[in-house]
Coordinates of C-alpha atoms and ligand atoms in Angstrom, one line a residue:
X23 CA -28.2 31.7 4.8
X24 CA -27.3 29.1 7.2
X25 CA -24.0 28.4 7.2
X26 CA -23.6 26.1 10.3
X27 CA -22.8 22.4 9.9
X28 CA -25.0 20.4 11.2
X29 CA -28.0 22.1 10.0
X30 CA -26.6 21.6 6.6
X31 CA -26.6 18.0 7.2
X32 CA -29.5 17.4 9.1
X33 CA -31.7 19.2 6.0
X34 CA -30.0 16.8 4.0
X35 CA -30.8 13.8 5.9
X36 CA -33.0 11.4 4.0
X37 CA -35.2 10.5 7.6
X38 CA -36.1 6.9 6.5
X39 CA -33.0 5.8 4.8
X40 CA -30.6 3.8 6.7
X41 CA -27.5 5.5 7.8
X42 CA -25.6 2.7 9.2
X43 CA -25.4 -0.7 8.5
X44 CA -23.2 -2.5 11.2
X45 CA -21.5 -5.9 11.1
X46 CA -23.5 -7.4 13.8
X47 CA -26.5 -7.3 11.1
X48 CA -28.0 -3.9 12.9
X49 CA -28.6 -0.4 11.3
X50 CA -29.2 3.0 12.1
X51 CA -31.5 5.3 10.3
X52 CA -31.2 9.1 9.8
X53 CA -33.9 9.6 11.8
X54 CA -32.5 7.6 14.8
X55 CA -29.2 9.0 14.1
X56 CA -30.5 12.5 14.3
X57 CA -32.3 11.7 17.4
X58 CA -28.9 10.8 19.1
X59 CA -27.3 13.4 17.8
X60 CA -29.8 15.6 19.8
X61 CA -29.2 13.3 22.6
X62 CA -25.6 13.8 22.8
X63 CA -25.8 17.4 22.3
X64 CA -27.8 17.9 25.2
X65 CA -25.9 15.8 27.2
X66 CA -22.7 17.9 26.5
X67 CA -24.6 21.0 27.1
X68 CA -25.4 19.6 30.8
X69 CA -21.5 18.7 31.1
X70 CA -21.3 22.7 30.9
X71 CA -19.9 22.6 27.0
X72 CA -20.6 26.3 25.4
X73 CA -19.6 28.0 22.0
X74 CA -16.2 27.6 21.1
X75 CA -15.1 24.6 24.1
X76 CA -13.4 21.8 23.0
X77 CA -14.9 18.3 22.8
X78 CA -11.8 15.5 23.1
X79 CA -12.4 12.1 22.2
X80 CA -10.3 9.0 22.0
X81 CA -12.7 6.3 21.0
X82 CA -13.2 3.3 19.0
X83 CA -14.7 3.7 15.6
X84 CA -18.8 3.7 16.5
X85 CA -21.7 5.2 15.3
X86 CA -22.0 7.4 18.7
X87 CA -18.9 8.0 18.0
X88 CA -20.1 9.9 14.9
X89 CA -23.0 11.2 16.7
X90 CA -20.7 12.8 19.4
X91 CA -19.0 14.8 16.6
X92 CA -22.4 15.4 15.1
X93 CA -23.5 16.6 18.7
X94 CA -20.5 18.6 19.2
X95 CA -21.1 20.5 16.1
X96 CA -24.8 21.1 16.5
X97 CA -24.1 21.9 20.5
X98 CA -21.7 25.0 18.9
X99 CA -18.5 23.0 20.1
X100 CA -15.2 22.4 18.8
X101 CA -14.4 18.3 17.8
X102 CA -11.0 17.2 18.8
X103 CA -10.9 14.0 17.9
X104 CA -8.1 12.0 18.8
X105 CA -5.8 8.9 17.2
X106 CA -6.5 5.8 18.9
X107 CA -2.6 4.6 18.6
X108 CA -1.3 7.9 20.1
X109 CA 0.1 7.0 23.8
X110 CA -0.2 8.9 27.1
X111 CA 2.0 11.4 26.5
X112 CA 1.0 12.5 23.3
X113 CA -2.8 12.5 25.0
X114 CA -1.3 14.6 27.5
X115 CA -0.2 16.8 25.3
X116 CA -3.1 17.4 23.1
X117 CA -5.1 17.8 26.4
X118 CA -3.1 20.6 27.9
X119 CA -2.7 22.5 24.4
X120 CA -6.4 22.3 23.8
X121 CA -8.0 22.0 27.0
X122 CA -11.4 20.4 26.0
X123 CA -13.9 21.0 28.5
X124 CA -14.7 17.2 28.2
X125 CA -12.9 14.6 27.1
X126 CA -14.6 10.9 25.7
X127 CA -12.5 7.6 26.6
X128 CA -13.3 4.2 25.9
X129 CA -14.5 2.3 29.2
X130 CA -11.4 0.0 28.9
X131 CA -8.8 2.9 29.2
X132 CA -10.4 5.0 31.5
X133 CA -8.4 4.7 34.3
X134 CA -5.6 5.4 33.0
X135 CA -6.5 8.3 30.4
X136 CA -8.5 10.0 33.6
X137 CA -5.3 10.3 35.5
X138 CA -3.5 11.9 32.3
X139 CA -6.8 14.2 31.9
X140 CA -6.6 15.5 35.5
X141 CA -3.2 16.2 35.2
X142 CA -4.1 18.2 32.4
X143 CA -7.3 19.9 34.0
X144 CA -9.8 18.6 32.2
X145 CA -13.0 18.9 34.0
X146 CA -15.0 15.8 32.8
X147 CA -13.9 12.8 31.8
X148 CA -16.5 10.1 30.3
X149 CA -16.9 7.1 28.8
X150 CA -18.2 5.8 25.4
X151 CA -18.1 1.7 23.5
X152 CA -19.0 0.7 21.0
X153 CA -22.2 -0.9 21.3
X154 CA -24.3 2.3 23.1
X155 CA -22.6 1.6 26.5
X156 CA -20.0 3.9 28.5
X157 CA -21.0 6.8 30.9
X158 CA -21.9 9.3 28.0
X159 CA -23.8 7.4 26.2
X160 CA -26.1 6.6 29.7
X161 CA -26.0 10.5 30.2
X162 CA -27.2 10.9 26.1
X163 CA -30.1 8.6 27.0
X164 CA -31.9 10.4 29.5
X165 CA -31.7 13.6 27.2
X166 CA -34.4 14.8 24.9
X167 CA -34.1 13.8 21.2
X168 CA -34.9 17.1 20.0
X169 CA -32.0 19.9 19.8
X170 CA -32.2 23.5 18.8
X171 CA -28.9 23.8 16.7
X172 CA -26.5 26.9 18.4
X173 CA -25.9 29.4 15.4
X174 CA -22.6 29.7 14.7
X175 CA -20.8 31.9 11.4
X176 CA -18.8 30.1 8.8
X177 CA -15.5 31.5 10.8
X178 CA -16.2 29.6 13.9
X179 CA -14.4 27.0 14.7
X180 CA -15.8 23.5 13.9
X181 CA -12.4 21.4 14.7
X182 CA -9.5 20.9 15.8
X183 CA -7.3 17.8 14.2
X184 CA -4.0 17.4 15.1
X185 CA -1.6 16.7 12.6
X186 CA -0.5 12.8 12.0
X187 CA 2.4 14.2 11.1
X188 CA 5.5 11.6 10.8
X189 CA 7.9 14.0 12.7
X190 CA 7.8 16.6 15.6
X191 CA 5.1 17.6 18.4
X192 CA 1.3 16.8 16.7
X193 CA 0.0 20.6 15.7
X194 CA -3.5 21.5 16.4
X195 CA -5.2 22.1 12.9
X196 CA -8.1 24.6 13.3
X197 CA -11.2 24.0 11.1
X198 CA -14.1 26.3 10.7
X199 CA -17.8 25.4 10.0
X200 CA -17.0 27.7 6.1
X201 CA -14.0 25.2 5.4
X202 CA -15.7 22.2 6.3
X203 CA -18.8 23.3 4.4
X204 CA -16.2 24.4 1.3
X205 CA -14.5 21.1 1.7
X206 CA -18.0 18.8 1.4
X207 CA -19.5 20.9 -1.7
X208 CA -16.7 20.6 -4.1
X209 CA -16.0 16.9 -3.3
X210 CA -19.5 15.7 -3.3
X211 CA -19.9 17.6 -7.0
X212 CA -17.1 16.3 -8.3
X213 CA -16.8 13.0 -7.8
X214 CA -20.4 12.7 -8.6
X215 CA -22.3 11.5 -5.4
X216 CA -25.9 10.3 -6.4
X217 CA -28.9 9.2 -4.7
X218 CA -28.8 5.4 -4.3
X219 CA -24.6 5.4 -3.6
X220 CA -23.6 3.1 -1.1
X221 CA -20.4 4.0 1.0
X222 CA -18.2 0.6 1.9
X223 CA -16.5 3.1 5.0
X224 CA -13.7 0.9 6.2
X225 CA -11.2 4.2 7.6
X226 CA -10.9 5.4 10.6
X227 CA -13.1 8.8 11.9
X228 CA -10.5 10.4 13.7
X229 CA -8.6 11.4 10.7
X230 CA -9.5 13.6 7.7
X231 CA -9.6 11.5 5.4
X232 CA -12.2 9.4 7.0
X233 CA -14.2 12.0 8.8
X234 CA -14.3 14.8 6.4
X235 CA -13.9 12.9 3.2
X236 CA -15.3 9.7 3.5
X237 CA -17.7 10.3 6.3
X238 CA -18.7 13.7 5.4
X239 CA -19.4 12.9 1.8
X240 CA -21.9 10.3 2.4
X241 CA -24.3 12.2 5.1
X242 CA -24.0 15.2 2.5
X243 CA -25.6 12.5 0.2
X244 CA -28.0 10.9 2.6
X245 CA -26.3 7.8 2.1
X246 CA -26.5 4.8 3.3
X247 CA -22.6 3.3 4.6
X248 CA -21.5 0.2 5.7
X249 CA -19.7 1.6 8.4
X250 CA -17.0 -1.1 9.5
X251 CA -14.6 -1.1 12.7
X252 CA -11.3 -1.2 10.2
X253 CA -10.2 -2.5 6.8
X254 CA -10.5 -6.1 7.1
X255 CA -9.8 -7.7 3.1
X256 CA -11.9 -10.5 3.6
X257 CA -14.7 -8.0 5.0
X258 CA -14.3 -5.7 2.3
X259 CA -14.7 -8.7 -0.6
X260 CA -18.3 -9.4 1.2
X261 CA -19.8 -5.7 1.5
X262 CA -18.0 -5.0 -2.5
X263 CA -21.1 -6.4 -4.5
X264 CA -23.3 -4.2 -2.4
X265 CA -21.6 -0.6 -2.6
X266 CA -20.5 1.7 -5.0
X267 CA -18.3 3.9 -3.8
X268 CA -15.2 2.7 -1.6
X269 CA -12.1 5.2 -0.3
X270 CA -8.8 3.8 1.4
X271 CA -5.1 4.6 1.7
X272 CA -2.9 2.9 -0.3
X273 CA -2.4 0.1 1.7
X274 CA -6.0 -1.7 1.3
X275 CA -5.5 -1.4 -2.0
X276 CA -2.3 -3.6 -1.9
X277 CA -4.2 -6.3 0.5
X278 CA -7.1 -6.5 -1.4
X279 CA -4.9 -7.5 -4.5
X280 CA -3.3 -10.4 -2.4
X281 CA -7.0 -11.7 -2.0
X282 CA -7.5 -14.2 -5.0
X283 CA -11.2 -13.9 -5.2
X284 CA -10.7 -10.1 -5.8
X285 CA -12.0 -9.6 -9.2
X286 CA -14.3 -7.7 -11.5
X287 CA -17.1 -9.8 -10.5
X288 CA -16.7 -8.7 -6.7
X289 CA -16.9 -4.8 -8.1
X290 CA -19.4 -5.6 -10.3
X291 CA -21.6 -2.8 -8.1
X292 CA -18.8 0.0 -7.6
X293 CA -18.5 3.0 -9.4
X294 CA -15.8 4.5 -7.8
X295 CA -12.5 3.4 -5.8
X296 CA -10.7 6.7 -3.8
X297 CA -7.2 6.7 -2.9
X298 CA -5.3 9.2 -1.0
X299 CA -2.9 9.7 2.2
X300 CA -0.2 8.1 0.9
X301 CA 1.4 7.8 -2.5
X302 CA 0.0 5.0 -4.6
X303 CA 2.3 2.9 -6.4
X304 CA 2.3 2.5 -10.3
X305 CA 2.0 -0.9 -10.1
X306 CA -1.0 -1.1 -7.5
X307 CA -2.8 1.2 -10.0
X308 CA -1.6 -1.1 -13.0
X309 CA -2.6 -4.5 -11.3
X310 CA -6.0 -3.1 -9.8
X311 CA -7.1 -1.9 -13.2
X312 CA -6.2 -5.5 -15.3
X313 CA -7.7 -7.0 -12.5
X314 CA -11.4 -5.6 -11.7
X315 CA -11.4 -3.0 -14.8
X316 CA -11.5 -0.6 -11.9
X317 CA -9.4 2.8 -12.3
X318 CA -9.0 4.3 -9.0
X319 CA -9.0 8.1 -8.5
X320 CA -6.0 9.5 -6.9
X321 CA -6.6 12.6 -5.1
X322 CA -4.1 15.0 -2.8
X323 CA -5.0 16.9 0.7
X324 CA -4.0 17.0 4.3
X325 CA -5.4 18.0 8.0
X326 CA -4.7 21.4 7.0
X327 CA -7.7 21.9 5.1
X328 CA -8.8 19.1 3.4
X329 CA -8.5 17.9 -0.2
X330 CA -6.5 20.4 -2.5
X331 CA -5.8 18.1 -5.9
X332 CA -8.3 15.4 -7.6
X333 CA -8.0 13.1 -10.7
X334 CA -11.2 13.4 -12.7
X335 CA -14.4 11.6 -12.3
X336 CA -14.3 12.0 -16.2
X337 CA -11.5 11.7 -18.0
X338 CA -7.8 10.4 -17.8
X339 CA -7.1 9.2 -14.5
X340 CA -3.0 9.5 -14.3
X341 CA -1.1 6.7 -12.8
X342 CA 1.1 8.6 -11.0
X343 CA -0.5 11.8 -10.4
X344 CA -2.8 13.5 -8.0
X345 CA -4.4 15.1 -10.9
X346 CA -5.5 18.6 -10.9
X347 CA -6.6 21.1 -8.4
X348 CA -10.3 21.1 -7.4
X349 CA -12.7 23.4 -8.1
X350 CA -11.9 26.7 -6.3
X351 CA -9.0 25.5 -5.0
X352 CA -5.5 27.4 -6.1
X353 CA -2.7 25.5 -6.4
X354 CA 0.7 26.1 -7.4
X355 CA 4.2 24.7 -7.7
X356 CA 7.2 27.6 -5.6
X357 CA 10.6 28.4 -5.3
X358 CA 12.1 29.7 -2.6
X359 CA 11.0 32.8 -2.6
X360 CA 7.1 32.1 -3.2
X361 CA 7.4 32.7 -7.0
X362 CA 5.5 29.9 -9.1
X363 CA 7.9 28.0 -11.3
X364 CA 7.2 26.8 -14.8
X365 CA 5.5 23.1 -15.6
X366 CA 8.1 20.1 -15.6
X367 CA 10.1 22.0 -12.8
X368 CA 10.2 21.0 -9.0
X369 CA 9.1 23.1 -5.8
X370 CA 7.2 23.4 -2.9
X371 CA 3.2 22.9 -3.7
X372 CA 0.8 26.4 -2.3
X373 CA -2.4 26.0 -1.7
X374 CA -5.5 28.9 -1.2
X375 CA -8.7 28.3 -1.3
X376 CA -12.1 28.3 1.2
X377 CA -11.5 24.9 2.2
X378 CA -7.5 25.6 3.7
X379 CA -7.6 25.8 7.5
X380 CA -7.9 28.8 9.7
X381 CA -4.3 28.2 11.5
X382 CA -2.6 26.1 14.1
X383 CA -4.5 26.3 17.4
X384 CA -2.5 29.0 19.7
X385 CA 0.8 28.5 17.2
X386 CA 0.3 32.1 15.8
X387 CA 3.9 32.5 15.1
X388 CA 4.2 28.9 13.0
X389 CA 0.5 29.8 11.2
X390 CA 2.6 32.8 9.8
X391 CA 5.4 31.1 9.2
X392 CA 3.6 28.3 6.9
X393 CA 1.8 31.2 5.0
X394 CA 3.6 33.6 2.3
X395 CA 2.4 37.2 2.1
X396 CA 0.0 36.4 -0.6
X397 CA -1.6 34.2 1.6
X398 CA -0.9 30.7 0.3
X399 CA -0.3 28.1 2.7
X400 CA 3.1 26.2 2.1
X401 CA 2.2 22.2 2.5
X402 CA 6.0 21.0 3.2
X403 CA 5.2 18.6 0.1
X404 CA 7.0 19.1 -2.9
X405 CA 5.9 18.3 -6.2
X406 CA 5.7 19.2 -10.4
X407 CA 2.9 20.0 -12.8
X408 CA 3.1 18.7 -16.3
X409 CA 2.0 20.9 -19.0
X410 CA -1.2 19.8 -19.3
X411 CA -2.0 20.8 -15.3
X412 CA -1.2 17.1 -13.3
X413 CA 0.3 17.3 -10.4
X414 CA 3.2 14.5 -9.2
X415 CA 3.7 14.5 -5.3
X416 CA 7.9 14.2 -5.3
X417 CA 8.0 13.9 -1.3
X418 CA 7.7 15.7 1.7
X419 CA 10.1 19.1 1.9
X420 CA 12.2 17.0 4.9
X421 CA 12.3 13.8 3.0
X422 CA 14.9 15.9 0.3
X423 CA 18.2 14.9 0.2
X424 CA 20.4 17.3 -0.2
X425 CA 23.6 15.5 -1.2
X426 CA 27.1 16.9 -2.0
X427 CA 24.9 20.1 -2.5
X428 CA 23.0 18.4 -4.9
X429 CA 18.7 18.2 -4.4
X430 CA 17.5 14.5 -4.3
X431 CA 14.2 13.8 -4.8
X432 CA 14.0 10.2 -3.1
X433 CA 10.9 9.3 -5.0
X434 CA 12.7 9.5 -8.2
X435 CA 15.4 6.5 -7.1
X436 CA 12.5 4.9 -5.4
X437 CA 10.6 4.4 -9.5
X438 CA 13.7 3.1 -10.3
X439 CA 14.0 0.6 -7.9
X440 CA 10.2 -0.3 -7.3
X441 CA 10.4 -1.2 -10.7
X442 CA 13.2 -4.0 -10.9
X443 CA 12.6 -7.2 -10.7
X444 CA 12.0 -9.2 -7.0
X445 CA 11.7 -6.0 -5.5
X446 CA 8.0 -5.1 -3.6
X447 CA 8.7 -1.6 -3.1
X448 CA 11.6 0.7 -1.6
X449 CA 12.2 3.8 0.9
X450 CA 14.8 6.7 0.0
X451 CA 16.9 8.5 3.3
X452 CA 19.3 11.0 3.4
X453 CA 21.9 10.0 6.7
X454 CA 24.6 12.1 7.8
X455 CA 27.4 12.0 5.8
X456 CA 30.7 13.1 6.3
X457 CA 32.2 14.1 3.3
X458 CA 28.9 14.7 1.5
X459 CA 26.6 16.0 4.0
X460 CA 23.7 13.4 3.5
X461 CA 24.4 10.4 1.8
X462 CA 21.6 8.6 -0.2
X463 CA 20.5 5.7 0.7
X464 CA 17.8 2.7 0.0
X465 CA 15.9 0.6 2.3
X466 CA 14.4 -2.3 0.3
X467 CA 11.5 -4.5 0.6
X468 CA 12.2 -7.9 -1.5
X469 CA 9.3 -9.9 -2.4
X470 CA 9.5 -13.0 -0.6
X471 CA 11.9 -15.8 -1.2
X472 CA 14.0 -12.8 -2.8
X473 CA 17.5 -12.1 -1.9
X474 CA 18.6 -8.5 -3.2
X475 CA 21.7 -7.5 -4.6
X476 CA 23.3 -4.5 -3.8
X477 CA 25.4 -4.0 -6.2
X478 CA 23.0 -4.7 -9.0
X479 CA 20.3 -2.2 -7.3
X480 CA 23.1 0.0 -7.5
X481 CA 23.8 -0.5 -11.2
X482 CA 20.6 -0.4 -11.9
X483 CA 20.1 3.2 -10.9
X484 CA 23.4 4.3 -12.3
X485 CA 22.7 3.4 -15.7
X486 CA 18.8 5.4 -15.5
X487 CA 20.1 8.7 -13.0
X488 CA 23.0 10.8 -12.2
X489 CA 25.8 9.7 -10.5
X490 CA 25.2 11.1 -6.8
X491 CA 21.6 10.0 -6.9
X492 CA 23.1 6.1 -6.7
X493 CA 22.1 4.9 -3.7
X494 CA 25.4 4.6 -0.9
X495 CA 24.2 1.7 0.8
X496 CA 21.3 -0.3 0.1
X497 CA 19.6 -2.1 3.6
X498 CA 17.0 -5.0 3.3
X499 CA 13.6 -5.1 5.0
X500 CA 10.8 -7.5 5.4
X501 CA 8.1 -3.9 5.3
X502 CA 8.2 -0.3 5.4
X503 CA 7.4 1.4 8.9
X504 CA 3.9 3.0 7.8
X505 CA 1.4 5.2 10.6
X506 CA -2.0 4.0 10.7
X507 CA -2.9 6.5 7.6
X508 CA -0.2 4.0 5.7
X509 CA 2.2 6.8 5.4
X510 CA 6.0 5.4 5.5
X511 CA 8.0 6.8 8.5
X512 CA 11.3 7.9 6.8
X513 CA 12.1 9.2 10.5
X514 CA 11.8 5.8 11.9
X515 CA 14.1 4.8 9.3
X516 CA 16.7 7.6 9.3
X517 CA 16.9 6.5 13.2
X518 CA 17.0 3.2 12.4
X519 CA 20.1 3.2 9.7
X520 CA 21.7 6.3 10.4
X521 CA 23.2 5.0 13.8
Ligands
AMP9 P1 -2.5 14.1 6.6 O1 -2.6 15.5 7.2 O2 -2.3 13.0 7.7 O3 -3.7 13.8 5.8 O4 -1.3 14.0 5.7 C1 -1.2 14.8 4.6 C2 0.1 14.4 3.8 O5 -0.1 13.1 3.2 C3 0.3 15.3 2.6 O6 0.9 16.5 3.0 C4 1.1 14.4 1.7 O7 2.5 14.5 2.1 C5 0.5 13.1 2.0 N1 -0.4 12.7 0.9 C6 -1.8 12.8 0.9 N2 -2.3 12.3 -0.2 C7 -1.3 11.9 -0.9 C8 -1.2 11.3 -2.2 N3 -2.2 11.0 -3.0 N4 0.1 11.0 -2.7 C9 1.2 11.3 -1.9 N5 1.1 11.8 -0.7 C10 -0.1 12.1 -0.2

């Protein structure tokens, strides 16, 4: 059985169906995608690039952008793509952990990224735009368009993604061909991709969720995507009436609601809006639904292996919930000491299953420290299952704030807050605290022309929660800090406050 990537894509390519439709009004069919794919993989093949080597690239969102990963996989290589916001020395230090035998720029940052590469001792540095230009792509187009794929098991190495993470060095997240393949089956079944399905692809590729989710799903389909540079609200309202299925972080969700002619009318086409990344509000879920009839899913994963937690394509979709764990996937709630804890009860979320990555690139020591001895990986996110199996996200392990010895869940006070009146949403830190070790505290976002009160945010949360969960201080803020994945950077904010 054939259990590398590519080849389980390419056999799935639908040749005459269109692949990409771009914004300029052009689009790329399987066929000519696979062609370039061929292209590319030849071309990385002359740049010396054999089983196993590392293929860096820091590029703008492109279809060859997507055909270099293609290429990379069907050449036998390892993708490592890379954030476009992360700065020189985080480049720096993702070359000289991973040392890619090539790494991809855009033609604008050359210079500069060719002087961190050599520092690093990358051998070939090349270019690539985004409309078929850049030194790569001139190399690509003197290639054949016909590649023999290089065998490789379902234990090699297919990628390496380092972590987004909102604190601390970015880890290098090893991904074999198996979990990728894992990871594509089970979210392809189950949230019912069908022939005709149009993608509205809006994220960007060099991040899990939309490479291996978005991305991935729709070539496992032979589907057609629009395949936009970014999330762009206005964009999105056009391309609505002609997809079906749409995935985003939380944050598109919010700016498409500010959009007045977002409406039922405009999803009159979808079948299916995916949320994940970050946390989605109650009231996001709420307004989307009386507004476009529209229930989004709310599903849970991460760069370690993918997506671990769905809600169901069928049945209740629960506000507040990630829902329940995939097929095949194993998921539970810990203590301390690894031991599952009963429903309604906090702890540390475990996951096992095909799909859960093969370690941190040369981090042996912190691989084994994330995994117990029965082999579940520990995600750092804490979180509850109801009775009935739902899974709540409660925060990240290093967002709890542990005050007067007392565990504070943030997102708890953050409910209580979100909820009141003139308030958008809120934040939850811990800050050093003499007497009480951490001290709670909120950082607000008003809605605007709002003033908040302190002392009646205060009371607020007194008279729904324990005493030391009352927020110390309360500071104001016009937004939340949030990555480009629309995650809130408590770490900027504990800097920020806790001077
Ligand atoms: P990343 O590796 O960048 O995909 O980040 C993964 C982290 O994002 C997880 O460990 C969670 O902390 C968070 N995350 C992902 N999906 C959700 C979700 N639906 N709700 C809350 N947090 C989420």
């Amino acid at each position: 059985m054939i259990s590398f990537l590519y080849e389980l894509f390419a056999q799935r390519f639908a040749q005459d169906q269109v692949a990409f439709r771009l914004p300029d009004g052009n689009s790329v069919s399987y066929s000519a995608l696979a062609e370039r794919v061929a292209r590319f993989a030849h071309a990385l093949v002359e740049l010396g690039v054999s089983p196993g080597e590392r293929v860096a690239a820091q590029i703008d969102k492109s279809t060859d952008g997507v055909a270099l990963y293609l290429a990379t996989l069907q050449a036998g290589g390892v993708f490592l793509p890379m954030n476009t916001s992360y700065r020189d020395a985080e480049v720096a230090h993702l070359l000289s952990d991973a040392q890619p035998r090539v790494f991809v720029v855009t033609p604008a940052a050359q210079e500069r990224l060719r002087a961190v590469a050599n520092t690093a001792g990358v051998a070939h540095v090349l270019t690539l735009g985004q409309a078929g230009d850049g030194s790569l792509a001139e190399l690509a187009n003197e290639q054949p368009s016909r590649f023999t794929t290089v065998e490789r098991s379902s234990s090699d190495l297919a990628a390496i993604l380092y972590t987004s993470g909102t604190t601390g060095k970015p880890k290098g997240a090893m991904l074999t061909h198996g979990n990728l393949r894992a990871g594509v089956e089970v979210l392809h079944q189950f949230w019912q991709f069908r022939p005709g399905d149009v993608l509205l692809h809006v994220l960007p590729i060099f991040h899990i969720h939309g490479l291996f989710v978005a991305l991935h799903c729709a070539l496992w389909n032979g589907s057609t995507m629009w395949f936009e540079p970014r999330f762009d609200a206005e964009r999105v309202l056009e391309l609505l009436p002609q997809s079906t299925v749409f995935m985003g972080v939380p944050t598109y969700y919010v700016r498409l609601l500010a959009e007045p002619g977002f409406n039922a009318e405009v999803c009159r086409n979808m079948r299916l809006f995916i949320s994940g990344s970050a946390p989605l509000l109650p009231d996001t879920f709420r307004q989307f639904e009386q507004r476009t009839g529209h229930v989004i899913l709310e599903r849970y994963g991460m760069t370690e292996g993918g997506m671990f937690v769905s809600n169901p394509y069928e049945g209740e979709r629960r506000c507040g919930t990630v829902g329940q764990p995939l097929p095949g996937m194993s998921v539970r709630v810990a203590n301390e000491q690894d031991q599952p804890v009963p429903a309604n009860t906090v702890g540390g979320i475990q996951v096992k299953g095909p799909n859960v990555f093969a370690g941190y690139w040369q981090l042996p020591e912190k691989t084994a420290e994330e995994h117990t001895a029965d082999g579940y990986f520990r995600t750092g996110d804490l979180g509850v299952f109801s009775d009935d199996g739902y899974l709540t996200i409660v925060g990240r392990s290093k967002d709890l704030i542990i005050s007067g010895g007392l565990n504070v869940y943030p997102k708890e006070i953050e409910e209580v807050i979100d909820a009141l009146p003139g308030i958008v949403e809120s934040a939850v830190i811990g800050l050093p605290h003499p007497d009480f070790g951490e001290a709670v505290t909120a950082v607000v976002v008003p809605e605007s022309g709002q003033t908040p009160n302190a002392e009646a945010i205060q009371a607020a949360v007194k008279s729904q929660l324990a005493g030391f969960k009352v927020p110390k201080a309360v500071h104001v803020v016009s937004e939340l800090p949030r990555n480009t994945m629309g995650k809130v950077q408590k770490n900027v904010l504990r800097e920020r406050f806790g001077r």
